[in-house]
Amino acid sequence: MNTRYDVIILGSGAAGQSLALRLADQLRVALVTKRSLGDSSSNWAQGGIAAVLDATDSIEAHIADTFDAGAGLCDPLATRFVVENGRRAIEWLIERGVPFTREDASAIGYHLTREGGHSHRRIIHAADATGAAVQSTLSEQVLSHPNITVLDDHIAIDLIRGERIGRPDLGCVGCYVLDLHAGEVLTLSARATVIATGGAGKVYLFTTNPDVVTGDGIAMAWRAGCRVANMEFIQFHPTCLYHPQAKSFLISEAVRGEGGVLRLPDGTRFMPEYDAREELAPRDIVARAIDFEMKKRGLDCVFLDISHKPADWLRGHFPTIYARCLELGIDITKQPIPVVPAAHYTCGGIVTDLSARTDVAGLYCVGEAACTGLHGANRLASNSLLECLVFGESAARDILALPEATIPELPAWDESRVTDADEEVVISHNWAELRRFMWDYVGIVRTTKRLQRAKHRINLLKREIHDFYSNFRVSNDLIELRNLVVTAELIVRCALKRKESRGLHASKDYPETLTQARDSILVPPNSPRRRQR
């Protein structure tokens, strides 16, 4: 089936939904999501959104904090662009009805908290479930908008470029999408396609990300000819709940921002030995400190303790964390929380400009899948939702200004030479192997030897997966595995290019930080930029 829209948005997090709402009054939008609207990293975001809202704060201070966390690699123009547009993004959410936590004593009427790496209280939040509050508010409006078609339980397979129909001047003209219920591959066409699929946390064995975060958009864009950059900078959140029944549950940075301290099993604090900012140091520093202490002492976890705060205050400020921990027998008002680092955020991604445009005409990228230049070598806490909203607005502005264009009929998906898979176990085995060796070889601290081992294993898996993909009908698991192995390769290639330790990339072979900060940029063989040289 060949279906036409004005805009196709792949992904239903804060970036995708906010963009859809900004476009839908004038254009017909298809919002494609692998599961339901609520299945995204945005929905799981606890802490909040960083923006300069208080008179005691300043644009320059927020920029400086972002630069400091980003270890010298943040793009000055992109950083200023996001920070200066932050207040307007928050006001847009408030107008939409997002129920941020109020505080009557505050000059702005809302409670602002502080997180690691920030010099001021500038995190506006909805208790400890900000992402869920944003998502539920936007989802209600997305579902009721007559110009937005939500295709849930659909997964994109690949983008379609104009070359496929003899029109290279058209750039990206749509995509192939698998309907997971019907098992049918749809052909969607549009004059603008937007990747808002999130990061690649599931390439690692332990992650705070939901199961849908498998690097799909990054891999598809790479195959379509887009440059990617800085994929070696995978942020490991320092504090993921450590419990056999707690899958991927994050303990918000705001717990440390409100006075939580990290302790060893005997109660000893250790962060003062690593950084003058102690628990409020940027995430890369805290995660490496925890990783070092665990390896040195043979620990399964460390402990985050905020039990010194009043019980009623804790239940009011962290209701989600309190309830989840209590379900597992941990009363945070009386005892510390067992925590470990886990893969959390992909700081690199598809190279974009300030209008969210990629290297391929007609193809945009917003949110975690993009490398805008804001995060540098390490994302500052709560800058992620801010980036989604600001670039969602700039992408909408650019898309609305596109000239009218008629997309010719696109070829249907060809399944004439494939059969049903005979051994699905190959997929699950390769998935498990990939995530395990990425955790072991491409984790918080790296060596060249480990990276080369990972590269070798990736090359073997790529051949197996390509053979499987070429001979059998596509499935959700096969599409995700194919994308994960591409994303893993991009992470390893970027890591091998970086001959230093900077931000989230810590190398035992190159422990020093070079004087000049450079991006790690990879250019695919079919990039339009190669033809322009």
PDB file of N, CA, C and O in Angstrom, residues 18-63:
ATOM      1  N   SER A  18       5.883  16.968  19.741  1.00  0.00           N
ATOM      2  CA  SER A  18       5.834  18.438  19.730  1.00  0.00           C
ATOM      3  C   SER A  18       5.922  18.960  18.303  1.00  0.00           C
ATOM      4  O   SER A  18       5.225  19.911  17.925  1.00  0.00           O
ATOM      5  N   LEU A  19       6.741  18.309  17.478  1.00  0.00           N
ATOM      6  CA  LEU A  19       6.855  18.708  16.073  1.00  0.00           C
ATOM      7  C   LEU A  19       5.537  18.457  15.336  1.00  0.00           C
ATOM      8  O   LEU A  19       5.072  19.305  14.566  1.00  0.00           O
ATOM      9  N   ALA A  20       4.925  17.310  15.579  1.00  0.00           N
ATOM     10  CA  ALA A  20       3.653  16.998  14.918  1.00  0.00           C
ATOM     11  C   ALA A  20       2.595  18.048  15.223  1.00  0.00           C
ATOM     12  O   ALA A  20       1.866  18.506  14.321  1.00  0.00           O
ATOM     13  N   LEU A  21       2.525  18.463  16.484  1.00  0.00           N
ATOM     14  CA  LEU A  21       1.526  19.459  16.868  1.00  0.00           C
ATOM     15  C   LEU A  21       1.813  20.831  16.256  1.00  0.00           C
ATOM     16  O   LEU A  21       0.891  21.586  15.932  1.00  0.00           O
ATOM     17  N   ARG A  22       3.081  21.148  16.072  1.00  0.00           N
ATOM     18  CA  ARG A  22       3.434  22.441  15.467  1.00  0.00           C
ATOM     19  C   ARG A  22       3.144  22.464  13.967  1.00  0.00           C
ATOM     20  O   ARG A  22       2.984  23.528  13.380  1.00  0.00           O
ATOM     21  N   LEU A  23       3.080  21.287  13.341  1.00  0.00           N
ATOM     22  CA  LEU A  23       2.855  21.203  11.896  1.00  0.00           C
ATOM     23  C   LEU A  23       1.395  20.986  11.507  1.00  0.00           C
ATOM     24  O   LEU A  23       0.950  21.386  10.436  1.00  0.00           O
ATOM     25  N   ALA A  24       0.639  20.319  12.384  1.00  0.00           N
ATOM     26  CA  ALA A  24      -0.634  19.717  11.975  1.00  0.00           C
ATOM     27  C   ALA A  24      -1.741  20.697  11.623  1.00  0.00           C
ATOM     28  O   ALA A  24      -2.688  20.320  10.929  1.00  0.00           O
ATOM     29  N   ASP A  25      -1.650  21.931  12.061  1.00  0.00           N
ATOM     30  CA  ASP A  25      -2.691  22.887  11.684  1.00  0.00           C
ATOM     31  C   ASP A  25      -2.630  23.225  10.196  1.00  0.00           C
ATOM     32  O   ASP A  25      -3.623  23.695   9.620  1.00  0.00           O
ATOM     33  N   GLN A  26      -1.461  22.964   9.571  1.00  0.00           N
ATOM     34  CA  GLN A  26      -1.306  23.302   8.159  1.00  0.00           C
ATOM     35  C   GLN A  26      -0.991  22.114   7.261  1.00  0.00           C
ATOM     36  O   GLN A  26      -1.189  22.195   6.049  1.00  0.00           O
ATOM     37  N   LEU A  27      -0.482  21.020   7.846  1.00  0.00           N
ATOM     38  CA  LEU A  27      -0.045  19.893   7.027  1.00  0.00           C
ATOM     39  C   LEU A  27      -0.623  18.576   7.547  1.00  0.00           C
ATOM     40  O   LEU A  27      -0.967  18.468   8.722  1.00  0.00           O
ATOM     41  N   ARG A  28      -0.675  17.578   6.661  1.00  0.00           N
ATOM     42  CA  ARG A  28      -1.098  16.235   7.052  1.00  0.00           C
ATOM     43  C   ARG A  28       0.136  15.452   7.512  1.00  0.00           C
ATOM     44  O   ARG A  28       1.101  15.305   6.757  1.00  0.00           O
ATOM     45  N   VAL A  29       0.076  14.966   8.744  1.00  0.00           N
ATOM     46  CA  VAL A  29       1.245  14.357   9.382  1.00  0.00           C
ATOM     47  C   VAL A  29       0.968  12.894   9.720  1.00  0.00           C
ATOM     48  O   VAL A  29      -0.086  12.560  10.269  1.00  0.00           O
ATOM     49  N   ALA A  30       1.927  12.029   9.401  1.00  0.00           N
ATOM     50  CA  ALA A  30       1.900  10.639   9.871  1.00  0.00           C
ATOM     51  C   ALA A  30       2.921  10.510  10.997  1.00  0.00           C
ATOM     52  O   ALA A  30       4.105  10.842  10.809  1.00  0.00           O
ATOM     53  N   LEU A  31       2.478  10.059  12.160  1.00  0.00           N
ATOM     54  CA  LEU A  31       3.370   9.851  13.299  1.00  0.00           C
ATOM     55  C   LEU A  31       3.518   8.346  13.494  1.00  0.00           C
ATOM     56  O   LEU A  31       2.564   7.652  13.867  1.00  0.00           O
ATOM     57  N   VAL A  32       4.705   7.834  13.198  1.00  0.00           N
ATOM     58  CA  VAL A  32       4.961   6.388  13.209  1.00  0.00           C
ATOM     59  C   VAL A  32       5.663   6.014  14.517  1.00  0.00           C
ATOM     60  O   VAL A  32       6.700   6.583  14.850  1.00  0.00           O
ATOM     61  N   THR A  33       5.100   5.044  15.244  1.00  0.00           N
ATOM     62  CA  THR A  33       5.706   4.631  16.502  1.00  0.00           C
ATOM     63  C   THR A  33       5.712   3.114  16.602  1.00  0.00           C
ATOM     64  O   THR A  33       4.745   2.449  16.224  1.00  0.00           O
ATOM     65  N   LYS A  34       6.803   2.556  17.115  1.00  0.00           N
ATOM     66  CA  LYS A  34       6.966   1.100  17.141  1.00  0.00           C
ATOM     67  C   LYS A  34       5.936   0.408  18.029  1.00  0.00           C
ATOM     68  O   LYS A  34       5.544  -0.720  17.771  1.00  0.00           O
ATOM     69  N   ARG A  35       5.552   1.083  19.099  1.00  0.00           N
ATOM     70  CA  ARG A  35       4.544   0.505  19.986  1.00  0.00           C
ATOM     71  C   ARG A  35       3.402   1.502  20.129  1.00  0.00           C
ATOM     72  O   ARG A  35       2.668   1.753  19.212  1.00  0.00           O
ATOM     73  N   SER A  36       3.278   2.121  21.306  1.00  0.00           N
ATOM     74  CA  SER A  36       2.251   3.140  21.488  1.00  0.00           C
ATOM     75  C   SER A  36       2.921   4.485  21.675  1.00  0.00           C
ATOM     76  O   SER A  36       4.146   4.582  21.752  1.00  0.00           O
ATOM     77  N   LEU A  37       2.119   5.544  21.760  1.00  0.00           N
ATOM     78  CA  LEU A  37       2.680   6.890  21.902  1.00  0.00           C
ATOM     79  C   LEU A  37       3.534   7.028  23.163  1.00  0.00           C
ATOM     80  O   LEU A  37       4.454   7.830  23.218  1.00  0.00           O
ATOM     81  N   GLY A  38       3.233   6.265  24.197  1.00  0.00           N
ATOM     82  CA  GLY A  38       3.946   6.409  25.457  1.00  0.00           C
ATOM     83  C   GLY A  38       5.254   5.657  25.552  1.00  0.00           C
ATOM     84  O   GLY A  38       5.997   5.815  26.517  1.00  0.00           O
ATOM     85  N   ASP A  39       5.577   4.833  24.531  1.00  0.00           N
ATOM     86  CA  ASP A  39       6.801   4.029  24.591  1.00  0.00           C
ATOM     87  C   ASP A  39       7.968   4.803  23.989  1.00  0.00           C
ATOM     88  O   ASP A  39       8.269   4.698  22.803  1.00  0.00           O
ATOM     89  N   SER A  40       8.636   5.589  24.845  1.00  0.00           N
ATOM     90  CA  SER A  40       9.782   6.378  24.400  1.00  0.00           C
ATOM     91  C   SER A  40      10.637   6.732  25.603  1.00  0.00           C
ATOM     92  O   SER A  40      10.184   6.676  26.746  1.00  0.00           O
ATOM     93  N   SER A  41      11.878   7.142  25.342  1.00  0.00           N
ATOM     94  CA  SER A  41      12.760   7.588  26.429  1.00  0.00           C
ATOM     95  C   SER A  41      12.201   8.844  27.089  1.00  0.00           C
ATOM     96  O   SER A  41      12.359   9.044  28.295  1.00  0.00           O
ATOM     97  N   SER A  42      11.558   9.705  26.296  1.00  0.00           N
ATOM     98  CA  SER A  42      10.974  10.937  26.858  1.00  0.00           C
ATOM     99  C   SER A  42       9.994  10.594  27.973  1.00  0.00           C
ATOM    100  O   SER A  42       9.961  11.257  29.016  1.00  0.00           O
ATOM    101  N   ASN A  43       9.202   9.567  27.772  1.00  0.00           N
ATOM    102  CA  ASN A  43       8.193   9.187  28.760  1.00  0.00           C
ATOM    103  C   ASN A  43       8.825   8.743  30.065  1.00  0.00           C
ATOM    104  O   ASN A  43       8.220   8.860  31.135  1.00  0.00           O
ATOM    105  N   TRP A  44      10.056   8.235  29.991  1.00  0.00           N
ATOM    106  CA  TRP A  44      10.746   7.743  31.179  1.00  0.00           C
ATOM    107  C   TRP A  44      11.550   8.831  31.880  1.00  0.00           C
ATOM    108  O   TRP A  44      12.083   8.608  32.974  1.00  0.00           O
ATOM    109  N   ALA A  45      11.700   9.992  31.252  1.00  0.00           N
ATOM    110  CA  ALA A  45      12.530  11.061  31.832  1.00  0.00           C
ATOM    111  C   ALA A  45      11.942  11.544  33.151  1.00  0.00           C
ATOM    112  O   ALA A  45      10.786  11.945  33.211  1.00  0.00           O
ATOM    113  N   GLN A  46      12.747  11.511  34.200  1.00  0.00           N
ATOM    114  CA  GLN A  46      12.253  11.872  35.522  1.00  0.00           C
ATOM    115  C   GLN A  46      12.570  13.327  35.884  1.00  0.00           C
ATOM    116  O   GLN A  46      11.706  14.082  36.305  1.00  0.00           O
ATOM    117  N   GLY A  47      13.823  13.721  35.715  1.00  0.00           N
ATOM    118  CA  GLY A  47      14.308  14.967  36.304  1.00  0.00           C
ATOM    119  C   GLY A  47      13.580  16.228  35.905  1.00  0.00           C
ATOM    120  O   GLY A  47      12.978  16.904  36.731  1.00  0.00           O
ATOM    121  N   GLY A  48      13.608  16.594  34.627  1.00  0.00           N
ATOM    122  CA  GLY A  48      12.945  17.812  34.204  1.00  0.00           C
ATOM    123  C   GLY A  48      13.561  18.405  32.960  1.00  0.00           C
ATOM    124  O   GLY A  48      14.221  17.714  32.185  1.00  0.00           O
ATOM    125  N   ILE A  49      13.352  19.709  32.792  1.00  0.00           N
ATOM    126  CA  ILE A  49      13.832  20.428  31.610  1.00  0.00           C
ATOM    127  C   ILE A  49      14.621  21.651  32.081  1.00  0.00           C
ATOM    128  O   ILE A  49      14.118  22.468  32.856  1.00  0.00           O
ATOM    129  N   ALA A  50      15.848  21.772  31.610  1.00  0.00           N
ATOM    130  CA  ALA A  50      16.708  22.888  32.010  1.00  0.00           C
ATOM    131  C   ALA A  50      16.404  24.106  31.144  1.00  0.00           C
ATOM    132  O   ALA A  50      16.360  24.010  29.920  1.00  0.00           O
ATOM    133  N   ALA A  51      16.179  25.240  31.787  1.00  0.00           N
ATOM    134  CA  ALA A  51      15.957  26.498  31.062  1.00  0.00           C
ATOM    135  C   ALA A  51      16.170  27.661  32.017  1.00  0.00           C
ATOM    136  O   ALA A  51      15.986  27.522  33.231  1.00  0.00           O
ATOM    137  N   VAL A  52      16.555  28.791  31.470  1.00  0.00           N
ATOM    138  CA  VAL A  52      16.767  29.998  32.280  1.00  0.00           C
ATOM    139  C   VAL A  52      15.420  30.669  32.497  1.00  0.00           C
ATOM    140  O   VAL A  52      14.878  31.319  31.605  1.00  0.00           O
ATOM    141  N   LEU A  53      14.869  30.488  33.701  1.00  0.00           N
ATOM    142  CA  LEU A  53      13.540  30.991  34.016  1.00  0.00           C
ATOM    143  C   LEU A  53      13.546  31.965  35.188  1.00  0.00           C
ATOM    144  O   LEU A  53      12.595  32.740  35.357  1.00  0.00           O
ATOM    145  N   ASP A  54      14.588  31.935  35.990  1.00  0.00           N
ATOM    146  CA  ASP A  54      14.658  32.739  37.209  1.00  0.00           C
ATOM    147  C   ASP A  54      15.568  33.940  36.991  1.00  0.00           C
ATOM    148  O   ASP A  54      16.582  33.844  36.285  1.00  0.00           O
ATOM    149  N   ALA A  55      15.241  35.059  37.604  1.00  0.00           N
ATOM    150  CA  ALA A  55      16.001  36.302  37.425  1.00  0.00           C
ATOM    151  C   ALA A  55      17.436  36.197  37.941  1.00  0.00           C
ATOM    152  O   ALA A  55      18.324  36.933  37.490  1.00  0.00           O
ATOM    153  N   THR A  56      17.683  35.292  38.892  1.00  0.00           N
ATOM    154  CA  THR A  56      19.047  35.141  39.431  1.00  0.00           C
ATOM    155  C   THR A  56      19.931  34.309  38.505  1.00  0.00           C
ATOM    156  O   THR A  56      21.141  34.248  38.691  1.00  0.00           O
ATOM    157  N   ASP A  57      19.332  33.652  37.527  1.00  0.00           N
ATOM    158  CA  ASP A  57      20.062  32.834  36.556  1.00  0.00           C
ATOM    159  C   ASP A  57      20.344  33.674  35.315  1.00  0.00           C
ATOM    160  O   ASP A  57      19.857  34.808  35.183  1.00  0.00           O
ATOM    161  N   SER A  58      21.113  33.121  34.372  1.00  0.00           N
ATOM    162  CA  SER A  58      21.389  33.860  33.140  1.00  0.00           C
ATOM    163  C   SER A  58      21.668  32.903  31.990  1.00  0.00           C
ATOM    164  O   SER A  58      22.072  31.749  32.194  1.00  0.00           O
ATOM    165  N   ILE A  59      21.466  33.410  30.777  1.00  0.00           N
ATOM    166  CA  ILE A  59      21.776  32.657  29.568  1.00  0.00           C
ATOM    167  C   ILE A  59      23.247  32.257  29.567  1.00  0.00           C
ATOM    168  O   ILE A  59      23.602  31.109  29.265  1.00  0.00           O
ATOM    169  N   GLU A  60      24.111  33.196  29.932  1.00  0.00           N
ATOM    170  CA  GLU A  60      25.552  32.928  29.904  1.00  0.00           C
ATOM    171  C   GLU A  60      25.936  31.837  30.894  1.00  0.00           C
ATOM    172  O   GLU A  60      26.827  31.024  30.616  1.00  0.00           O
ATOM    173  N   ALA A  61      25.276  31.807  32.052  1.00  0.00           N
ATOM    174  CA  ALA A  61      25.583  30.776  33.048  1.00  0.00           C
ATOM    175  C   ALA A  61      25.173  29.396  32.547  1.00  0.00           C
ATOM    176  O   ALA A  61      25.911  28.413  32.720  1.00  0.00           O
ATOM    177  N   HIS A  62      24.007  29.302  31.906  1.00  0.00           N
ATOM    178  CA  HIS A  62      23.549  28.014  31.373  1.00  0.00           C
ATOM    179  C   HIS A  62      24.475  27.554  30.245  1.00  0.00           C
ATOM    180  O   HIS A  62      24.837  26.374  30.166  1.00  0.00           O
ATOM    181  N   ILE A  63      24.887  28.470  29.398  1.00  0.00           N
ATOM    182  CA  ILE A  63      25.832  28.132  28.328  1.00  0.00           C
ATOM    183  C   ILE A  63      27.145  27.650  28.918  1.00  0.00           C
ATOM    184  O   ILE A  63      27.707  26.632  28.482  1.00  0.00           O
TER     185      ILE A  63
END
